[in-house]
Coordinates of C-alpha atoms in Angstrom, one line a residue:
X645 CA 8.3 -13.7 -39.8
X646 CA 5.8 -13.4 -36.5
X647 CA 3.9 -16.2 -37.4
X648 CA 7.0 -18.1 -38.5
X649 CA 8.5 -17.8 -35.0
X650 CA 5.1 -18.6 -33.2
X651 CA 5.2 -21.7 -34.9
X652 CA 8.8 -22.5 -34.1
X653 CA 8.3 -22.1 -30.3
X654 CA 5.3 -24.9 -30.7
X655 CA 7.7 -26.5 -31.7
X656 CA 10.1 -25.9 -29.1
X657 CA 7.6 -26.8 -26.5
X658 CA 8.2 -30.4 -27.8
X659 CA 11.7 -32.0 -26.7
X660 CA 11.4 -33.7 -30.0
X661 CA 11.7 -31.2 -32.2
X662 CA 14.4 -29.4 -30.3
X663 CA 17.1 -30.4 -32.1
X664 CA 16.0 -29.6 -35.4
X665 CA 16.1 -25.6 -35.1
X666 CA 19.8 -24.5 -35.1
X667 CA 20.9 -22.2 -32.9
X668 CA 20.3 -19.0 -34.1
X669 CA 16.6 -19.7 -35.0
X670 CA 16.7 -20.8 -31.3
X671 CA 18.1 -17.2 -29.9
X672 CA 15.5 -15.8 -32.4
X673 CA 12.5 -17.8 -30.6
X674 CA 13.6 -16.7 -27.1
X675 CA 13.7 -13.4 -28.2
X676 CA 9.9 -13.1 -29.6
X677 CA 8.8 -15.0 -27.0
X678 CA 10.1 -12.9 -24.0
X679 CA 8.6 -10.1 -26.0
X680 CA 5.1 -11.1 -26.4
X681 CA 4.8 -13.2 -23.3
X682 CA 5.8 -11.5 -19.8
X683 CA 7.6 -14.6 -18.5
X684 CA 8.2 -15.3 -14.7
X685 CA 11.0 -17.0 -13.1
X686 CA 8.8 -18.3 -10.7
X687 CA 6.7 -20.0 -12.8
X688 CA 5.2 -22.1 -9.9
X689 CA 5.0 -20.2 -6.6
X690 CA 2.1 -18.5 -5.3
X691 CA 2.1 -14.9 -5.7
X692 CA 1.2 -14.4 -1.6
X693 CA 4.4 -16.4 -1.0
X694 CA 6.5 -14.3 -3.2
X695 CA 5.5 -11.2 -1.3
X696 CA 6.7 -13.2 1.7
X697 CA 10.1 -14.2 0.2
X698 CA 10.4 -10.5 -0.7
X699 CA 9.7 -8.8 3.0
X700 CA 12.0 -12.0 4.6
X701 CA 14.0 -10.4 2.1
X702 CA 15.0 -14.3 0.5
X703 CA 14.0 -13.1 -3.0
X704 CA 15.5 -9.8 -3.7
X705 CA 15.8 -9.8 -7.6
X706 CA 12.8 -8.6 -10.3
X707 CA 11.3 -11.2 -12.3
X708 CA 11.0 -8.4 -14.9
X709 CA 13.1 -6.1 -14.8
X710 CA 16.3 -5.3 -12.3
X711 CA 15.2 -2.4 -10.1
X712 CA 16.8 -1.3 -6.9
X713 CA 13.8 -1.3 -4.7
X714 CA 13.3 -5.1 -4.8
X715 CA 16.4 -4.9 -2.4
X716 CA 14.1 -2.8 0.2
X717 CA 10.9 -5.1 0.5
X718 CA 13.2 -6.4 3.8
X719 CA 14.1 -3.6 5.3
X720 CA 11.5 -2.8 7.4
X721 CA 11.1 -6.2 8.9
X722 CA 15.5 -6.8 9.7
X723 CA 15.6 -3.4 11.1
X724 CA 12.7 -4.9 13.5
X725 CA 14.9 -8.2 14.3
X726 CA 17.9 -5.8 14.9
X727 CA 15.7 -3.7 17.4
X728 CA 15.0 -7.3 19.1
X729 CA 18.1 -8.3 19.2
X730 CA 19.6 -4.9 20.3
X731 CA 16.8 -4.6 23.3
X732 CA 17.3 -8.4 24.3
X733 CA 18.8 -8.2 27.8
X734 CA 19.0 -11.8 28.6
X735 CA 19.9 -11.1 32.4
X736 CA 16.3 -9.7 33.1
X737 CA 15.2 -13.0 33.4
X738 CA 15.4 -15.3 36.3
X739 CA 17.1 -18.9 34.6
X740 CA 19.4 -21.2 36.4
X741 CA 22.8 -21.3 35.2
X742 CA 22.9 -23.4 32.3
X743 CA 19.8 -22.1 30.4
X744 CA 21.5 -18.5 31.1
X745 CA 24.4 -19.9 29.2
X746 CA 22.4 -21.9 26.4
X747 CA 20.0 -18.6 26.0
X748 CA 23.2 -16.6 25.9
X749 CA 24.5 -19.2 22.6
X750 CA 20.9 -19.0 21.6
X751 CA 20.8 -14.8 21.0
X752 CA 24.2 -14.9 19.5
X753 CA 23.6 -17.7 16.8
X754 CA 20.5 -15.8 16.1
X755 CA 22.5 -12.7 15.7
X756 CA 24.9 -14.4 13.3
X757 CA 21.8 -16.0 11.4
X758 CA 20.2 -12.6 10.9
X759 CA 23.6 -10.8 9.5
X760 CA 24.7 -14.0 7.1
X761 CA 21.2 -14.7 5.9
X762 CA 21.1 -11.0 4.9
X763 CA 24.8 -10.7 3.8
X764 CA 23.9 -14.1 1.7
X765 CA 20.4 -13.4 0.3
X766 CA 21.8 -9.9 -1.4
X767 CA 24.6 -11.5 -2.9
X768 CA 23.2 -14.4 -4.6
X769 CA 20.5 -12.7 -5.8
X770 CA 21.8 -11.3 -9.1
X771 CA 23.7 -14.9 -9.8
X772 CA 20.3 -16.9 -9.3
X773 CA 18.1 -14.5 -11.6
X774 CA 20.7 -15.4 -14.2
X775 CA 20.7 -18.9 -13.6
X776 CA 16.7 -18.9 -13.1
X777 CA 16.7 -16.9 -17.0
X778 CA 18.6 -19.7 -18.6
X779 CA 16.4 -22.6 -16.6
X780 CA 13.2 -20.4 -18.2
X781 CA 15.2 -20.4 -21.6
X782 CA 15.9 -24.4 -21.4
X783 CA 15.4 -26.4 -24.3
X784 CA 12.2 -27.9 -22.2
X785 CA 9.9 -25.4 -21.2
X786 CA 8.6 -25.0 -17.7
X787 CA 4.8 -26.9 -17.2
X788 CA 2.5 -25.8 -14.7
X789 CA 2.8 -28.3 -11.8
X790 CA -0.7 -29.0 -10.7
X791 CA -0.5 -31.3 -8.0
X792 CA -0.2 -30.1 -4.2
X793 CA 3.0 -29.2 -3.2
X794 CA 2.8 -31.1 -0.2
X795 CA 6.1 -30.0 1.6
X796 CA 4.6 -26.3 1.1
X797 CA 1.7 -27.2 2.9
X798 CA 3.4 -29.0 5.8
X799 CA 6.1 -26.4 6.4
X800 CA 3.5 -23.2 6.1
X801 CA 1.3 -24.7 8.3
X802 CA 3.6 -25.9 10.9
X803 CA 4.5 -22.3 11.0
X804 CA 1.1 -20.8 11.2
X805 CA 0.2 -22.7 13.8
X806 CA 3.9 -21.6 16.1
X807 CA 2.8 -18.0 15.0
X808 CA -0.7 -18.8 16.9
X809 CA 0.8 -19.7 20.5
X810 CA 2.6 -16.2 20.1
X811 CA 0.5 -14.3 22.3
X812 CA 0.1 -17.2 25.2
X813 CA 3.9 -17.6 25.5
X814 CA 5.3 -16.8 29.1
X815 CA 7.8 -14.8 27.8
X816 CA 6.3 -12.4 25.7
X817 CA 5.6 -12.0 22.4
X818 CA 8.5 -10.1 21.0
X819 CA 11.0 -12.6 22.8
X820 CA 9.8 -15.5 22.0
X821 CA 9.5 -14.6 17.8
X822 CA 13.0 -13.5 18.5
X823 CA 14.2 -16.4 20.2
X824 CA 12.6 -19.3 19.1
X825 CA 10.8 -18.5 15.9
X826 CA 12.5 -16.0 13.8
X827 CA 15.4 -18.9 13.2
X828 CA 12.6 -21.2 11.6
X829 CA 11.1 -18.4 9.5
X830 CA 14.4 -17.9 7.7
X831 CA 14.9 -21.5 7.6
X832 CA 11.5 -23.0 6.4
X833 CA 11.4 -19.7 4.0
X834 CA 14.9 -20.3 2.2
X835 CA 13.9 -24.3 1.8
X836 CA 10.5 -23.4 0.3
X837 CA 12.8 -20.9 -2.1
X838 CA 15.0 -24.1 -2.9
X839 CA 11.8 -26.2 -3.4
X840 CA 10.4 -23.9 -5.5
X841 CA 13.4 -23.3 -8.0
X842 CA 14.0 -27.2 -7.7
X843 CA 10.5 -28.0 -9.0
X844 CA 10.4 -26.7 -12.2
X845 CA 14.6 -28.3 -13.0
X846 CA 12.8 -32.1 -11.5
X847 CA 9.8 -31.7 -14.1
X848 CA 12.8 -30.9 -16.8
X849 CA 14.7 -34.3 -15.8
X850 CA 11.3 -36.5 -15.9
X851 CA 10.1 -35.2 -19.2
X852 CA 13.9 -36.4 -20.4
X853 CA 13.4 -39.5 -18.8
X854 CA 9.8 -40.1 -20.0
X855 CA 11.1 -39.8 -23.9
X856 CA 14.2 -41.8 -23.1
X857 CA 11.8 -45.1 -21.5
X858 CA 9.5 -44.1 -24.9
X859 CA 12.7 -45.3 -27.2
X860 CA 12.9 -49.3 -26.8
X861 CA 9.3 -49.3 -28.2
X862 CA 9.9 -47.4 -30.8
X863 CA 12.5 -46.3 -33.6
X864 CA 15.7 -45.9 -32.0
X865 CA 16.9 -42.2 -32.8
X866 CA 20.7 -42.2 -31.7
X867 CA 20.9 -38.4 -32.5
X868 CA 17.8 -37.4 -30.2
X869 CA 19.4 -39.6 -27.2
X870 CA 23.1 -37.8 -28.0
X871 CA 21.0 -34.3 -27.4
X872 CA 18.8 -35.1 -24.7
X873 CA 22.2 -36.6 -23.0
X874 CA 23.0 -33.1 -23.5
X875 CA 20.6 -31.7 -22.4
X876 CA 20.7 -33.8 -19.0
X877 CA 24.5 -32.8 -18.8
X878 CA 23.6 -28.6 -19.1
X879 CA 20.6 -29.4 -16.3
X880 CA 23.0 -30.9 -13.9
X881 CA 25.5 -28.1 -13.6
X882 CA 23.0 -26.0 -13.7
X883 CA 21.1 -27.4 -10.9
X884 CA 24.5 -27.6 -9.0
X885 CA 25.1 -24.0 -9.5
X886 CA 21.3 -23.0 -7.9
X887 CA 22.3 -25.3 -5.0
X888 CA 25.8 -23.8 -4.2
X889 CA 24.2 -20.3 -3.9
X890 CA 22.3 -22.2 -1.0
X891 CA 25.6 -23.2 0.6
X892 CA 26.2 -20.9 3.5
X893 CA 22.5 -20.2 4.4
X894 CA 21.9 -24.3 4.4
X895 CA 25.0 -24.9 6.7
X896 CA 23.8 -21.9 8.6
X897 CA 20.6 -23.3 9.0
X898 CA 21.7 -26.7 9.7
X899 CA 23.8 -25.1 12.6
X900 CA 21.3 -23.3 14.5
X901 CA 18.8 -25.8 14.1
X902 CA 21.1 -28.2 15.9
X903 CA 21.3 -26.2 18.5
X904 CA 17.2 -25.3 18.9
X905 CA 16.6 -29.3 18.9
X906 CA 19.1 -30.0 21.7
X907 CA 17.8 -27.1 23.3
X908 CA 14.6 -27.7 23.3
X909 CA 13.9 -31.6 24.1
X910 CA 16.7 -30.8 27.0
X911 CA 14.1 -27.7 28.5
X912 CA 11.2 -30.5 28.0
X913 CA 12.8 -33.4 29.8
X914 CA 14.1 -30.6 32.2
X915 CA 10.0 -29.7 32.8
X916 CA 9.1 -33.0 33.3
X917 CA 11.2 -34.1 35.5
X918 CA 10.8 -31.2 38.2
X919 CA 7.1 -31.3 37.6
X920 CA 7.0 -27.5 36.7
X921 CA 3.7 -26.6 36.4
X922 CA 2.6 -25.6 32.4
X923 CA 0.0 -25.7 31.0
X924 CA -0.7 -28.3 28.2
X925 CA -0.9 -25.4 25.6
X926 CA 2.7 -25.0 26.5
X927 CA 3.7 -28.7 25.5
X928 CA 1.7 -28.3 22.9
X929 CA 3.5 -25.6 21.4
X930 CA 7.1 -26.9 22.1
X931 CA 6.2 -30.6 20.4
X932 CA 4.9 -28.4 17.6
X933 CA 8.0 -26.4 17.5
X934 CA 9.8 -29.7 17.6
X935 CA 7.7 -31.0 14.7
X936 CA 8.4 -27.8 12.3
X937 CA 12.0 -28.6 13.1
X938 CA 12.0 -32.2 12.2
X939 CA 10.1 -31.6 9.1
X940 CA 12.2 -29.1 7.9
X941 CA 15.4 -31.4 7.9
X942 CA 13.2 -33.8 6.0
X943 CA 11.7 -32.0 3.7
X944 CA 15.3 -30.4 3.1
X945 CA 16.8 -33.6 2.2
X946 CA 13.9 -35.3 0.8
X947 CA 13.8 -33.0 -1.9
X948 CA 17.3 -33.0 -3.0
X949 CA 16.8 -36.5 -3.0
X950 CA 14.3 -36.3 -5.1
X951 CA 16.4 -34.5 -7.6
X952 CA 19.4 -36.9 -7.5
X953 CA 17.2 -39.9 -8.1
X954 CA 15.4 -38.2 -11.1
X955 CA 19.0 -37.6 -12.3
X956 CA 20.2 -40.8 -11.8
X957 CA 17.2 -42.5 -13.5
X958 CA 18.3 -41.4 -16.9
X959 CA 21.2 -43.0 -17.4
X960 CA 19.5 -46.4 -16.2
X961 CA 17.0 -45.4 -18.6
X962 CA 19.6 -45.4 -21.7
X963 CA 21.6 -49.0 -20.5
X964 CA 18.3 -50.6 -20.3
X965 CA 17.7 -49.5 -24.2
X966 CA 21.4 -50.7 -24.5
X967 CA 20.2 -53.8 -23.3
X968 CA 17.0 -54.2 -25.0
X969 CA 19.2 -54.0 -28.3
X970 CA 21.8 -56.5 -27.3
X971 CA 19.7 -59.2 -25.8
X972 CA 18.2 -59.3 -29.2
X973 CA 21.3 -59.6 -31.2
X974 CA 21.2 -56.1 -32.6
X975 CA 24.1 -54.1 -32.0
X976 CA 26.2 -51.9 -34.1
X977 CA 28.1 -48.7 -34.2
X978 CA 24.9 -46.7 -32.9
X979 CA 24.5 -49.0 -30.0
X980 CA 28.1 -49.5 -28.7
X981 CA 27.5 -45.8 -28.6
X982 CA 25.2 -46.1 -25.8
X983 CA 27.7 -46.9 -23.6
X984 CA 29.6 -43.5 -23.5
X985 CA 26.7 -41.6 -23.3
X986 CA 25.8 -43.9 -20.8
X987 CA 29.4 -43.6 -18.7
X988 CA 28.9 -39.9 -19.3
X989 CA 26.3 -39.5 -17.5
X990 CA 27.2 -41.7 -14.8
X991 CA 30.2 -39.6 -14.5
X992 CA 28.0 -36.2 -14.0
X993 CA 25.5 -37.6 -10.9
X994 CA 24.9 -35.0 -8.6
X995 CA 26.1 -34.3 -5.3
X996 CA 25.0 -31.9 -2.6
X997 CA 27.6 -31.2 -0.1
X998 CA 27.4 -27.5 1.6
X999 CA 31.0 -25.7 1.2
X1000 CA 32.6 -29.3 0.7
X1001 CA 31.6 -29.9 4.6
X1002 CA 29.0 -32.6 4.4
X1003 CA 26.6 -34.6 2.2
X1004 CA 23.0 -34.1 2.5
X1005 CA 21.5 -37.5 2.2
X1006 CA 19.4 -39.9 4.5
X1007 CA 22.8 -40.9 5.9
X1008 CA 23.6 -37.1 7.5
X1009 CA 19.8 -37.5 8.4
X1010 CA 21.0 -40.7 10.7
X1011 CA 24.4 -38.9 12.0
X1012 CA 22.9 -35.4 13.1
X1013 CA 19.6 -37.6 14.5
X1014 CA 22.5 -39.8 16.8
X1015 CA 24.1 -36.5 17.6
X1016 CA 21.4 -35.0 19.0
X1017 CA 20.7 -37.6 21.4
X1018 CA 24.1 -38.0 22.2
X1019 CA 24.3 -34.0 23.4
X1020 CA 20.8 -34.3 25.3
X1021 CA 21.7 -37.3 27.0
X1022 CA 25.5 -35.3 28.3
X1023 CA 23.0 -32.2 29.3
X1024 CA 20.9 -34.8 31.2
X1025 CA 23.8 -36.1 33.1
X1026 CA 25.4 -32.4 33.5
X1027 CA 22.3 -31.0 35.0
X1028 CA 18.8 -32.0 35.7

């Protein structure tokens, strides 16, 4: 029976031969190969950067098992942003009146950030390892993604490199983390989270779409293009459910990072334009600053993009095999078929839109990029 259900999940590796094991032979598969095989939810992220999701406390379930402690990896590290934000005492410092007011908005949006990402991180927690088990249990198993995850790579160094003007900052050390960087830690963090459980659900939709743009060269298999039409439909709601868990720390995010741009091109132009002396090491740091912040809206949207358009290729995949049949004359009850699968899945495209507020797509990028100079350029005029 072992070796009999070893060879069935070779077989289940292969989109191919999916629909040919019934259901129960499917369960039974699972089963062994959970068993024999510890497998991870997180199939592609780095273990350094889970340990990192675990003390910013974004990932707070067991990949293995459901133990309490996984819940105090953060611990430590909010009750150090609650001492900061407790011991703050803006009026120390010697501002003119409307950077005390925009450092005043500044501490309490952090404050807010802090409780809901916390609040928000422990109660999706249990919802995503369930949707993250049946992703892992997918007809298409996960693959190893070998090339560089480039918008890792941007966003980690971007951050690295904020972490390293630290100790040079005019306002200390534990002020300016507070202040300026602790918002972008949660922010690039909980995108990298979303990139990484995004990943694996893209590679799902192209290996659908590579078998799909296989079929007008060979045998056309109506019953293999009703399941993988299927299997496109289960992917999508579940992709939308991952996403929606995302909702309030995404418009969260999106909120205070409104705020941080305005704030801080406003405090550069301000510094240029009264010739206070800094040193170039201070620019340096706020363009970088500016740069994690730009590239963090990008990479944001880009890669729900990037899903969308992976979804949206399949059903341009299956009219172009609709077409390939009835240019040639060759259309019968299995082709005319093609076109409800093919209005089915234009009817389940996906869309991103935070608690029903917005849509994120290269046209929010345009609004919230016009919005932002349009707040700078009323500061300007207010006070310079």
């Amino acid at each position: 029976m072992l070796f009999i259900c070893l060879k069935q999940i070779r077989d289940l590796r292969d989109i191919n031969n999916y629909v040919r094991i019934n259901t129960n032979q499917i369960v039974t598969v699972q089963l062994v190969f959970i068993l024999l095989t510890k497998m991870s939810l997180l199939v592609n992220t780095p273990k350094y950067l889970k340990y990192v999701y675990k003390l910013s406390g974004i990932l707070q379930f067991s990949e293995t098992d459901s133990s309490v402690y996984q819940r105090l990896w953060c611990l430590p590290f909010y009750g150090y942003l609650i001492y900061l934000c407790v011991n703050y005492n803006i009026s120390e410092y010697k501002t003119k009146q409307v950077f005390l007011l925009i450092d005043k908005f500044t501490n309490l949006a952090n404050m807010l950030m802090i409780i809901i990402y916390f609040i928000s991180c422990h109660r999706r927690s249990n919802n995503l390892k369930n949707l993250l088990t049946e992703v892992s249990n997918f007809g298409i198993f996960n693959l190893k993604i070998s090339k560089r995850n480039w918008s890792r790579i941007i966003l980690l160094t971007l951050l690295l490199l904020c972490l390293c003007y630290l100790p040079i900052q005019r306002n200390g050390l534990q002020k300016t983390f507070y202040i300026y960087l602790s918002p972008n830690l949660f922010q690039c963090l909980d995108l990298l989270f979303l990139n990484d459980l995004l990943n694996p659900i893209t590679i799902k939709f192209q290996q659908i779409n590579r078998i799909l743009k296989k079929q007008k060269s060979s045998i056309l298999c109506m019953q293999q293009i009703q399941n993988l039409s299927h299997l496109h439909h289960d992917l999508v709601n579940l992709t939308t459910k991952i996403v929606n868990n995302f909702d309030v720390t995404i418009t969260v995010a999106l909120a205070v990072w409104f705020e941080s741009m305005i704030e801080t091109i406003y405090y550069l132009i301000f510094l240029t334009k009264n010739d206070t002396k800094h040193s170039y090491v201070f620019y340096f740091s706020n363009f970088t600053l500016l740069l994690l912040c730009y590239s963090w809206l990008f990479i944001l949207i880009g890669t729900l993009a990037n899903v969308k358009s992976e979804t949206d290729r399949t059903s341009t995949h299956i009219h172009d095999i609709w077409n390939f049949y009835a240019c040639n004359r060759k259309i019968d009850a299995r082709i005319r078929n093609l076109e409800f699968v093919s209005l089915q899945l234009l009817n389940t495209k996906l869309k991103f839109t935070p608690m029903n507020l917005f849509t994120l797509d290269w046209s929010f990028c345009h609004l919230i990029m016009a919005s932002i100079a349009t707040y700078v350029v009323i500061l300007v005029q207010f006070y310079i």
